Short mmCIF file of N, CA and C in Angstrom, two decimals:
data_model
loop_
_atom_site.label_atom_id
_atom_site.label_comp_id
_atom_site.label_asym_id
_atom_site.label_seq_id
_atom_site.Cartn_x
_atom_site.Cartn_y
_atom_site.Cartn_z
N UNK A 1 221.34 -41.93 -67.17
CA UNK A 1 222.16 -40.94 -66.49
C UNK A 1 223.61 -41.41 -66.49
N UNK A 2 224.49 -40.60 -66.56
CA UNK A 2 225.72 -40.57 -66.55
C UNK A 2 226.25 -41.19 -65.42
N UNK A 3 227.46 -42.24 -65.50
CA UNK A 3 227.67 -43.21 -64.16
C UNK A 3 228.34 -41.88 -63.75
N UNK A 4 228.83 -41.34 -63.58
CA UNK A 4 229.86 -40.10 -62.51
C UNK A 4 228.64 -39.48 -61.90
N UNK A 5 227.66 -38.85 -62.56
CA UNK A 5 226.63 -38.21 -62.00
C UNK A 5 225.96 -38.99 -61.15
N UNK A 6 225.95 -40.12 -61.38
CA UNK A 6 224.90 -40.85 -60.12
C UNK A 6 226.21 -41.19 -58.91
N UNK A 7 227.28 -41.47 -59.42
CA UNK A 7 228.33 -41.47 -58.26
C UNK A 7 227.93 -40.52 -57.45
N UNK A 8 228.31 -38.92 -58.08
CA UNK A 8 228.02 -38.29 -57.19
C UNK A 8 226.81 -37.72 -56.56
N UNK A 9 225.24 -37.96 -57.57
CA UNK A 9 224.14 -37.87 -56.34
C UNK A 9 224.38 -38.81 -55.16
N UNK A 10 225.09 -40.00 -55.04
CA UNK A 10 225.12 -41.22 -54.28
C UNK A 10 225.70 -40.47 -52.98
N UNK A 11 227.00 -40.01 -53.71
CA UNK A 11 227.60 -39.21 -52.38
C UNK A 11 227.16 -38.19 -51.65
N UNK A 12 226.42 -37.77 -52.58
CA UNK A 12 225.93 -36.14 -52.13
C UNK A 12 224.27 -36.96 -51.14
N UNK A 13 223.92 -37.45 -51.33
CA UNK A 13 222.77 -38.50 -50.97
C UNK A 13 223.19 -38.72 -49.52
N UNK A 14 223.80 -39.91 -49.41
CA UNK A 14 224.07 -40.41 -48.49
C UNK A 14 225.27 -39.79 -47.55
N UNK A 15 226.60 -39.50 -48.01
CA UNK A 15 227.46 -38.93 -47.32
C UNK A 15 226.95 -37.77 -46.95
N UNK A 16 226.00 -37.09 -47.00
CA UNK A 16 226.11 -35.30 -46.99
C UNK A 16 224.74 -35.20 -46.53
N UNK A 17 223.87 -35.83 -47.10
CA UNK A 17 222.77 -35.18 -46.33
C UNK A 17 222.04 -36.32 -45.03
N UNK A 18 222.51 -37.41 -45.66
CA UNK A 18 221.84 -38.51 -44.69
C UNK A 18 222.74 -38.40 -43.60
N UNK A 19 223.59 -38.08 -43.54
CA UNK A 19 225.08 -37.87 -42.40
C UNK A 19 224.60 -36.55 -41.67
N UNK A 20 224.09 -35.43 -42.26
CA UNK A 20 223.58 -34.40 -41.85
C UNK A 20 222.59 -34.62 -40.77
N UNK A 21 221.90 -35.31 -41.28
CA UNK A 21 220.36 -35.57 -40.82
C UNK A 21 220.62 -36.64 -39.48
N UNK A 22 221.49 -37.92 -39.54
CA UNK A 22 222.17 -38.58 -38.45
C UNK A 22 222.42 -37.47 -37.37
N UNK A 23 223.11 -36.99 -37.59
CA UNK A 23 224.22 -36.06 -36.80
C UNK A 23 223.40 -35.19 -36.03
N UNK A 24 222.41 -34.56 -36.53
CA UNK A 24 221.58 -33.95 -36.08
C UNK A 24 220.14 -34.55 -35.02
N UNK A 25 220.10 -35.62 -35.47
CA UNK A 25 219.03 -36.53 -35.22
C UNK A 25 219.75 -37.29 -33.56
N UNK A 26 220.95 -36.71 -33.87
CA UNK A 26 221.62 -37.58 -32.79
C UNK A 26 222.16 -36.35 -31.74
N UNK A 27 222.27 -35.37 -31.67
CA UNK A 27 221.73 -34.02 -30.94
C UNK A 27 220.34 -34.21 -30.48
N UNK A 28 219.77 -34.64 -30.89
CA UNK A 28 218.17 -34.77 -30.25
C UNK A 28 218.16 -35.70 -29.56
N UNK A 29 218.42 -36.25 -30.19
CA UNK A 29 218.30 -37.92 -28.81
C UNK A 29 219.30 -37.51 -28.02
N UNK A 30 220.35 -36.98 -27.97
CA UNK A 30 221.25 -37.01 -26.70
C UNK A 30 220.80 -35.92 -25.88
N UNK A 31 219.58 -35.32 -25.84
CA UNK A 31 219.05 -33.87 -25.18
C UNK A 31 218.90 -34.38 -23.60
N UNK A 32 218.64 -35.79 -23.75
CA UNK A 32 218.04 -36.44 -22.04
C UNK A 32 219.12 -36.83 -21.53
N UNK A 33 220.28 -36.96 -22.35
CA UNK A 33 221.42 -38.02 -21.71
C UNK A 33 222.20 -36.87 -20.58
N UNK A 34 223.11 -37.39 -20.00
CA UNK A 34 223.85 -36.63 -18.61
C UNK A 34 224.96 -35.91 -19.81
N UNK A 35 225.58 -37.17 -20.86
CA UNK A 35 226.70 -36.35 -21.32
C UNK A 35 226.50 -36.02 -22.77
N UNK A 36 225.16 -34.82 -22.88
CA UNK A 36 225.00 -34.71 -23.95
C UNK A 36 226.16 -33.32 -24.49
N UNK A 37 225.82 -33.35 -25.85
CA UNK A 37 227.07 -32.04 -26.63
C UNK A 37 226.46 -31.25 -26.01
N UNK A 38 227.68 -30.10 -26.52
CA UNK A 38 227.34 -28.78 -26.11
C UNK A 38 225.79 -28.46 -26.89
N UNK A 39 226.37 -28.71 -28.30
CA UNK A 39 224.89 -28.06 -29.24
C UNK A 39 223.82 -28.47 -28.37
N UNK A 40 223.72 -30.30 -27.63
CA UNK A 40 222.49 -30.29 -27.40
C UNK A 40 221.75 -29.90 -25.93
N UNK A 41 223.21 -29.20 -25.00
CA UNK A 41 222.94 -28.09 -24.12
C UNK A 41 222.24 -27.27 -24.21
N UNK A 42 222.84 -26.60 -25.15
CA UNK A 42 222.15 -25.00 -26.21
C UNK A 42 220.64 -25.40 -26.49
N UNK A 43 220.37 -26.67 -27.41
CA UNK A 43 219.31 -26.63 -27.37
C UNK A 43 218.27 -27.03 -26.46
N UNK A 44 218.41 -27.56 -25.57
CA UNK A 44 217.46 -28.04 -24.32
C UNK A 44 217.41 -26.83 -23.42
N UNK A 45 218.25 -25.99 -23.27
CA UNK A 45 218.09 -24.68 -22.36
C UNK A 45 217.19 -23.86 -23.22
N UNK A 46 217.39 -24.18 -24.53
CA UNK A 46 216.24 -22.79 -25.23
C UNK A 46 214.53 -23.59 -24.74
N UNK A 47 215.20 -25.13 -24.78
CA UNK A 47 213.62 -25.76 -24.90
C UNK A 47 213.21 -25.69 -23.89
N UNK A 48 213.42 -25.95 -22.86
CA UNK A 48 213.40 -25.95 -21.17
C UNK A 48 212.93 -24.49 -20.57
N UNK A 49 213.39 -23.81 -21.61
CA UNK A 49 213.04 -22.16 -21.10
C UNK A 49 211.78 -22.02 -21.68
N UNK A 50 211.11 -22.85 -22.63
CA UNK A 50 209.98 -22.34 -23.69
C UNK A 50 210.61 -21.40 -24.88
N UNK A 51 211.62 -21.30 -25.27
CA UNK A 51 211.96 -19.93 -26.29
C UNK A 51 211.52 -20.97 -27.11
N UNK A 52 210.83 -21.09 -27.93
CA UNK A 52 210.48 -21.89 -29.09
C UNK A 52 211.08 -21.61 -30.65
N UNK A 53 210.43 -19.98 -30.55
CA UNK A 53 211.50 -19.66 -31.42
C UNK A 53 212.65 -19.70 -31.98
N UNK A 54 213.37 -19.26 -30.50
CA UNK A 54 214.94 -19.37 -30.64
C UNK A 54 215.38 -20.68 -30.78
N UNK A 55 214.67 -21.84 -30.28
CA UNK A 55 215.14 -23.45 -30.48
C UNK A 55 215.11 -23.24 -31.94
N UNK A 56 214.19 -23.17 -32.55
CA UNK A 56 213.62 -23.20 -33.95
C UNK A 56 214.99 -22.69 -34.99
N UNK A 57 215.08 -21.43 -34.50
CA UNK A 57 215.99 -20.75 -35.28
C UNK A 57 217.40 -21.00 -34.87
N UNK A 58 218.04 -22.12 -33.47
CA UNK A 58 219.05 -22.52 -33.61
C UNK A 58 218.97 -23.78 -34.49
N UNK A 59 217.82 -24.74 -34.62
CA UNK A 59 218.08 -25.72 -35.40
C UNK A 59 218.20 -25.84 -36.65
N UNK A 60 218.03 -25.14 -37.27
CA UNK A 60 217.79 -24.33 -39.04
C UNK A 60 219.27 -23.90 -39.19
N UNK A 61 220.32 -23.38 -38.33
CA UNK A 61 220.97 -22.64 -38.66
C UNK A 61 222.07 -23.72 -38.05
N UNK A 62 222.31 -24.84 -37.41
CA UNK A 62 222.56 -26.48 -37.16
C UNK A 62 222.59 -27.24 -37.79
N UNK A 63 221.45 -27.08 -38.89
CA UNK A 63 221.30 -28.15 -39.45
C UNK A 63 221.36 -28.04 -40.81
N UNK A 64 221.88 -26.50 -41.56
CA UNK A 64 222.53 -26.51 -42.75
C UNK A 64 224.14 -26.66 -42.65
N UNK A 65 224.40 -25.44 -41.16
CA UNK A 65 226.04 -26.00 -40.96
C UNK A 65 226.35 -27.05 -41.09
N UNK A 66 225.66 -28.26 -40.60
CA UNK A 66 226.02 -29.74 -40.62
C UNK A 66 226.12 -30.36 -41.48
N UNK A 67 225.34 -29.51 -42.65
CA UNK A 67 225.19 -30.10 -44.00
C UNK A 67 226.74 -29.80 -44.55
N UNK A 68 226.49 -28.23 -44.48
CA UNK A 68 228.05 -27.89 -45.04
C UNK A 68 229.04 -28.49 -44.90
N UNK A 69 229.19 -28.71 -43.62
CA UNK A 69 230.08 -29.01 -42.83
C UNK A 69 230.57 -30.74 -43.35
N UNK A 70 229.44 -31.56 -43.65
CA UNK A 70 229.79 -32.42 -44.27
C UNK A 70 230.13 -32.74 -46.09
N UNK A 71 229.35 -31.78 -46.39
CA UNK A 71 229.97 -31.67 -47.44
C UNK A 71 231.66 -30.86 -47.83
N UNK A 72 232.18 -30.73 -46.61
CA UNK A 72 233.50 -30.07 -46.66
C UNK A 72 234.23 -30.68 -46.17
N UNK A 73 233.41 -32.15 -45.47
CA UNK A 73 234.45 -32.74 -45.07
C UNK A 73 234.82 -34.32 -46.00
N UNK A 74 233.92 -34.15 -46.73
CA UNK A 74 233.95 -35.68 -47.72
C UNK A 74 234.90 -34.28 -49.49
N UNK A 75 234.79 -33.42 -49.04
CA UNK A 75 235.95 -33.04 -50.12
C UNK A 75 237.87 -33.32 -49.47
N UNK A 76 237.70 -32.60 -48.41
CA UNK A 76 239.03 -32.73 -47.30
C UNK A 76 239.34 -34.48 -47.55
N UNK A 77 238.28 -34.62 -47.55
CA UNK A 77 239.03 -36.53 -47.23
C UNK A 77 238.90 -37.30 -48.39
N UNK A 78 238.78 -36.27 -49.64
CA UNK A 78 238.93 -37.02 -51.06
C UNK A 78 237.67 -38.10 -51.54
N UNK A 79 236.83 -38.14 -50.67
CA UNK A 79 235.36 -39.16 -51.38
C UNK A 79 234.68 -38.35 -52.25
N UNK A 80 234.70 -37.06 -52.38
CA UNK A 80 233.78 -36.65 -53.34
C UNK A 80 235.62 -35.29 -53.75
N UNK A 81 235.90 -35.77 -54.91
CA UNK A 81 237.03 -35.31 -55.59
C UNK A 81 236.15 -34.27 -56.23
N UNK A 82 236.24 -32.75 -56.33
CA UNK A 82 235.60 -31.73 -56.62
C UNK A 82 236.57 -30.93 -57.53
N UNK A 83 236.48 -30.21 -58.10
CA UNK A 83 237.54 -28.94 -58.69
C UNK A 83 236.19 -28.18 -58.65
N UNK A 84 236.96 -26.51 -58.49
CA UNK A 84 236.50 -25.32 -58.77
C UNK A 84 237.37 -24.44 -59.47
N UNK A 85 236.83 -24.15 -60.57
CA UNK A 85 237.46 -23.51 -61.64
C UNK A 85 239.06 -23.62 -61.76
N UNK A 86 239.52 -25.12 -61.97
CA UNK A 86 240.60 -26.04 -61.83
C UNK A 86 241.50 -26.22 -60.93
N UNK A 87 240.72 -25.83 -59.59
CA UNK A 87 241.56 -25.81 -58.55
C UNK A 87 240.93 -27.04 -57.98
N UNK A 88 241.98 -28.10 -57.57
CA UNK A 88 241.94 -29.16 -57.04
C UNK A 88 241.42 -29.07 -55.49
N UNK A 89 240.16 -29.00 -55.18
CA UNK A 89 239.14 -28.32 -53.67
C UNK A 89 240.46 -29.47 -52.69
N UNK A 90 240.46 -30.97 -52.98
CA UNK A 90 241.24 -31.13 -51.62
C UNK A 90 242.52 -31.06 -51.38
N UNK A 91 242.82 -30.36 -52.33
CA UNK A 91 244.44 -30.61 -52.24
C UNK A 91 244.98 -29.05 -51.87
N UNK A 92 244.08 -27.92 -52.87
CA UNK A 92 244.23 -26.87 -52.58
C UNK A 92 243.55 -26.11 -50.93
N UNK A 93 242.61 -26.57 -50.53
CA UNK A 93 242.01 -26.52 -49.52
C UNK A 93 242.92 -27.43 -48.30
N UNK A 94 244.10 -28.17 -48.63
CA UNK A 94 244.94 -28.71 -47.82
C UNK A 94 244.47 -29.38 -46.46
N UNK A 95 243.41 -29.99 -47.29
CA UNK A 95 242.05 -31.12 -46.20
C UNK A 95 241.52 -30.61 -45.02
N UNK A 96 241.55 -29.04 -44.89
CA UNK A 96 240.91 -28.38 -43.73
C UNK A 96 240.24 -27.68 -43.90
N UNK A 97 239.21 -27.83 -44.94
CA UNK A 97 238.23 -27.09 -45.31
C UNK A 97 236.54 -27.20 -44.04
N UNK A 98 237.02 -28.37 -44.20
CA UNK A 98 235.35 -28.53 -42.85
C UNK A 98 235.92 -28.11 -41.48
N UNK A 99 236.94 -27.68 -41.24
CA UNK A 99 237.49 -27.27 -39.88
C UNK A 99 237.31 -25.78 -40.19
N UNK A 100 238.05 -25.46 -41.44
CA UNK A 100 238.16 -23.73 -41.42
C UNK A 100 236.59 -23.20 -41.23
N UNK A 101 235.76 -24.33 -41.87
CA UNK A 101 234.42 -23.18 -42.26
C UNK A 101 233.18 -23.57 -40.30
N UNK A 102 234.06 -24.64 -40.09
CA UNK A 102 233.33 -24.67 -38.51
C UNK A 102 234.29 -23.52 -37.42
N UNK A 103 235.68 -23.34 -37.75
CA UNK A 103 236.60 -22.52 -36.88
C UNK A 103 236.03 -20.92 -37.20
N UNK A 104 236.26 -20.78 -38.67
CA UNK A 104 236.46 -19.16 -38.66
C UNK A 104 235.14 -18.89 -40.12
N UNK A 105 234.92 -19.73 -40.98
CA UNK A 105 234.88 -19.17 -41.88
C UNK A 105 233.09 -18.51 -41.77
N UNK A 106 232.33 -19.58 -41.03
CA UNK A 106 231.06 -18.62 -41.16
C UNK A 106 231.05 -17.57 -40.49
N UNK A 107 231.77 -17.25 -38.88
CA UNK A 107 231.93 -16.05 -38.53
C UNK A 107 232.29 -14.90 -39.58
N UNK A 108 233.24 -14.84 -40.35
CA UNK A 108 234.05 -13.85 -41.27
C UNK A 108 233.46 -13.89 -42.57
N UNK A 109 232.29 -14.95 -42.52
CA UNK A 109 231.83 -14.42 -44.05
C UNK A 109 230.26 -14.51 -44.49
N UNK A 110 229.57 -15.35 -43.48
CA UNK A 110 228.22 -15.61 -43.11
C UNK A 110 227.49 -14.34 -42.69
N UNK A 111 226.48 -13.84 -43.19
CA UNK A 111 225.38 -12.46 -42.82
C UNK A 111 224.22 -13.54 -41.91
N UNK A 112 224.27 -14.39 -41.71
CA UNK A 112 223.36 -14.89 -41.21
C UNK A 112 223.69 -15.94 -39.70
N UNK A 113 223.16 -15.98 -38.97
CA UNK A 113 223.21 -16.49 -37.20
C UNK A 113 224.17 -17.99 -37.50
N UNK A 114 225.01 -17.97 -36.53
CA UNK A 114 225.40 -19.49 -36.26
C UNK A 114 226.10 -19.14 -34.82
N UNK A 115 226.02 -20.07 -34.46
CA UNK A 115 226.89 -20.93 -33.11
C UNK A 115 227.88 -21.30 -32.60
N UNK A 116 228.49 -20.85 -31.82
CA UNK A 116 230.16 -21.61 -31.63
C UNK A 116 230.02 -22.34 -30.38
N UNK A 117 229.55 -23.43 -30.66
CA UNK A 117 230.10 -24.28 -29.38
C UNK A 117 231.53 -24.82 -29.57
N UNK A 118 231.87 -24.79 -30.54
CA UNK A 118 233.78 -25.06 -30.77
C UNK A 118 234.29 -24.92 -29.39
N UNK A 119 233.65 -22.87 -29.00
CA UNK A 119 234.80 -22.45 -28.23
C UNK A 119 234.36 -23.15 -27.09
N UNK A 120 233.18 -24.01 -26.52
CA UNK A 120 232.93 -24.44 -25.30
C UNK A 120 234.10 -25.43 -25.13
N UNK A 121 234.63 -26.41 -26.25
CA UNK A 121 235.22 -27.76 -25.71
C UNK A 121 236.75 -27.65 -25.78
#
C-alpha cells in the first residue's frame, strides 16, 4: 500500500474515529458525575425517564456528529491536509470548518435530527 494512503487510514483511524469513540465514551462515563456536559444531561434525562428510544436515537445522531466533527477538525488544524476539487479544505475553509458544521451547518443543511447543546453553554 501506498505510504500517503496508510498515512491517511492512520489519521482517519485514530484521529477521527478513535477520538470519536473517546469523546463519546466519555459522555457516558460523565452521566454519574455532578459536572457532567450538557450532551450528557440530555442523555441521562432521556435515560432516567425510560425513553429508550429517544436515548437511542440521540446517541446515533452524537455519535456521527462527533465523528464529523472530528474529522473537520483535524482538516481546520492541518493534520489531515485534504483538497476538494483543488480547493485547499484548510485554508479555504479558514480553520472553522468543525465550528461552522457544530454552529450552523447541520441545522441549514442536515434532513436528519441533531442537537444543540452549543446554545446551552
Amino acid at each position: 500500500m501506498n505510504e500517503n494512503v496508510e498515512d491517511f487510514i492512520r489519521i482517519v483511524v485514530k484521529q477521527i474515529r478513535d477520538e470519536a469513540i473517546q469523546s463519546c465514551d466519555g459522555v457516558l462515563r460523565s452521566l454519574e458525575k455532578e459536572n457532567m456536559s450538557v450532551t450528557a444531561r440530555r442523555w441521562k434525562k432521556a435515560r432516567d425517564a425510560g425513553k429508550w428510544q429517544e436515548l437511542l436515537e440521540m446517541v446515533i445522531a452524537d455519535s456521527v456528529d462527533d465523528a464529523v466533527f472530528q474529522l473537520l477538525y483535524r482538516i481546520d488544524d492541518g493534520v489531515l491536509p485534504l483538497q476538494f476539487r483543488g480547493s485547499d479544505l484548510s485554508v479555504d475553509g479558514a480553520g472553522e470548518m468543525a465550528g461552522s458544521f457544530m454552529s450552523e451547518w447541520r441545522e441549514t443543511l442536515s434532513s436528519e435530527r441533531w442537537y444543540d447543546d452549543l446554545s446551552e453553554l
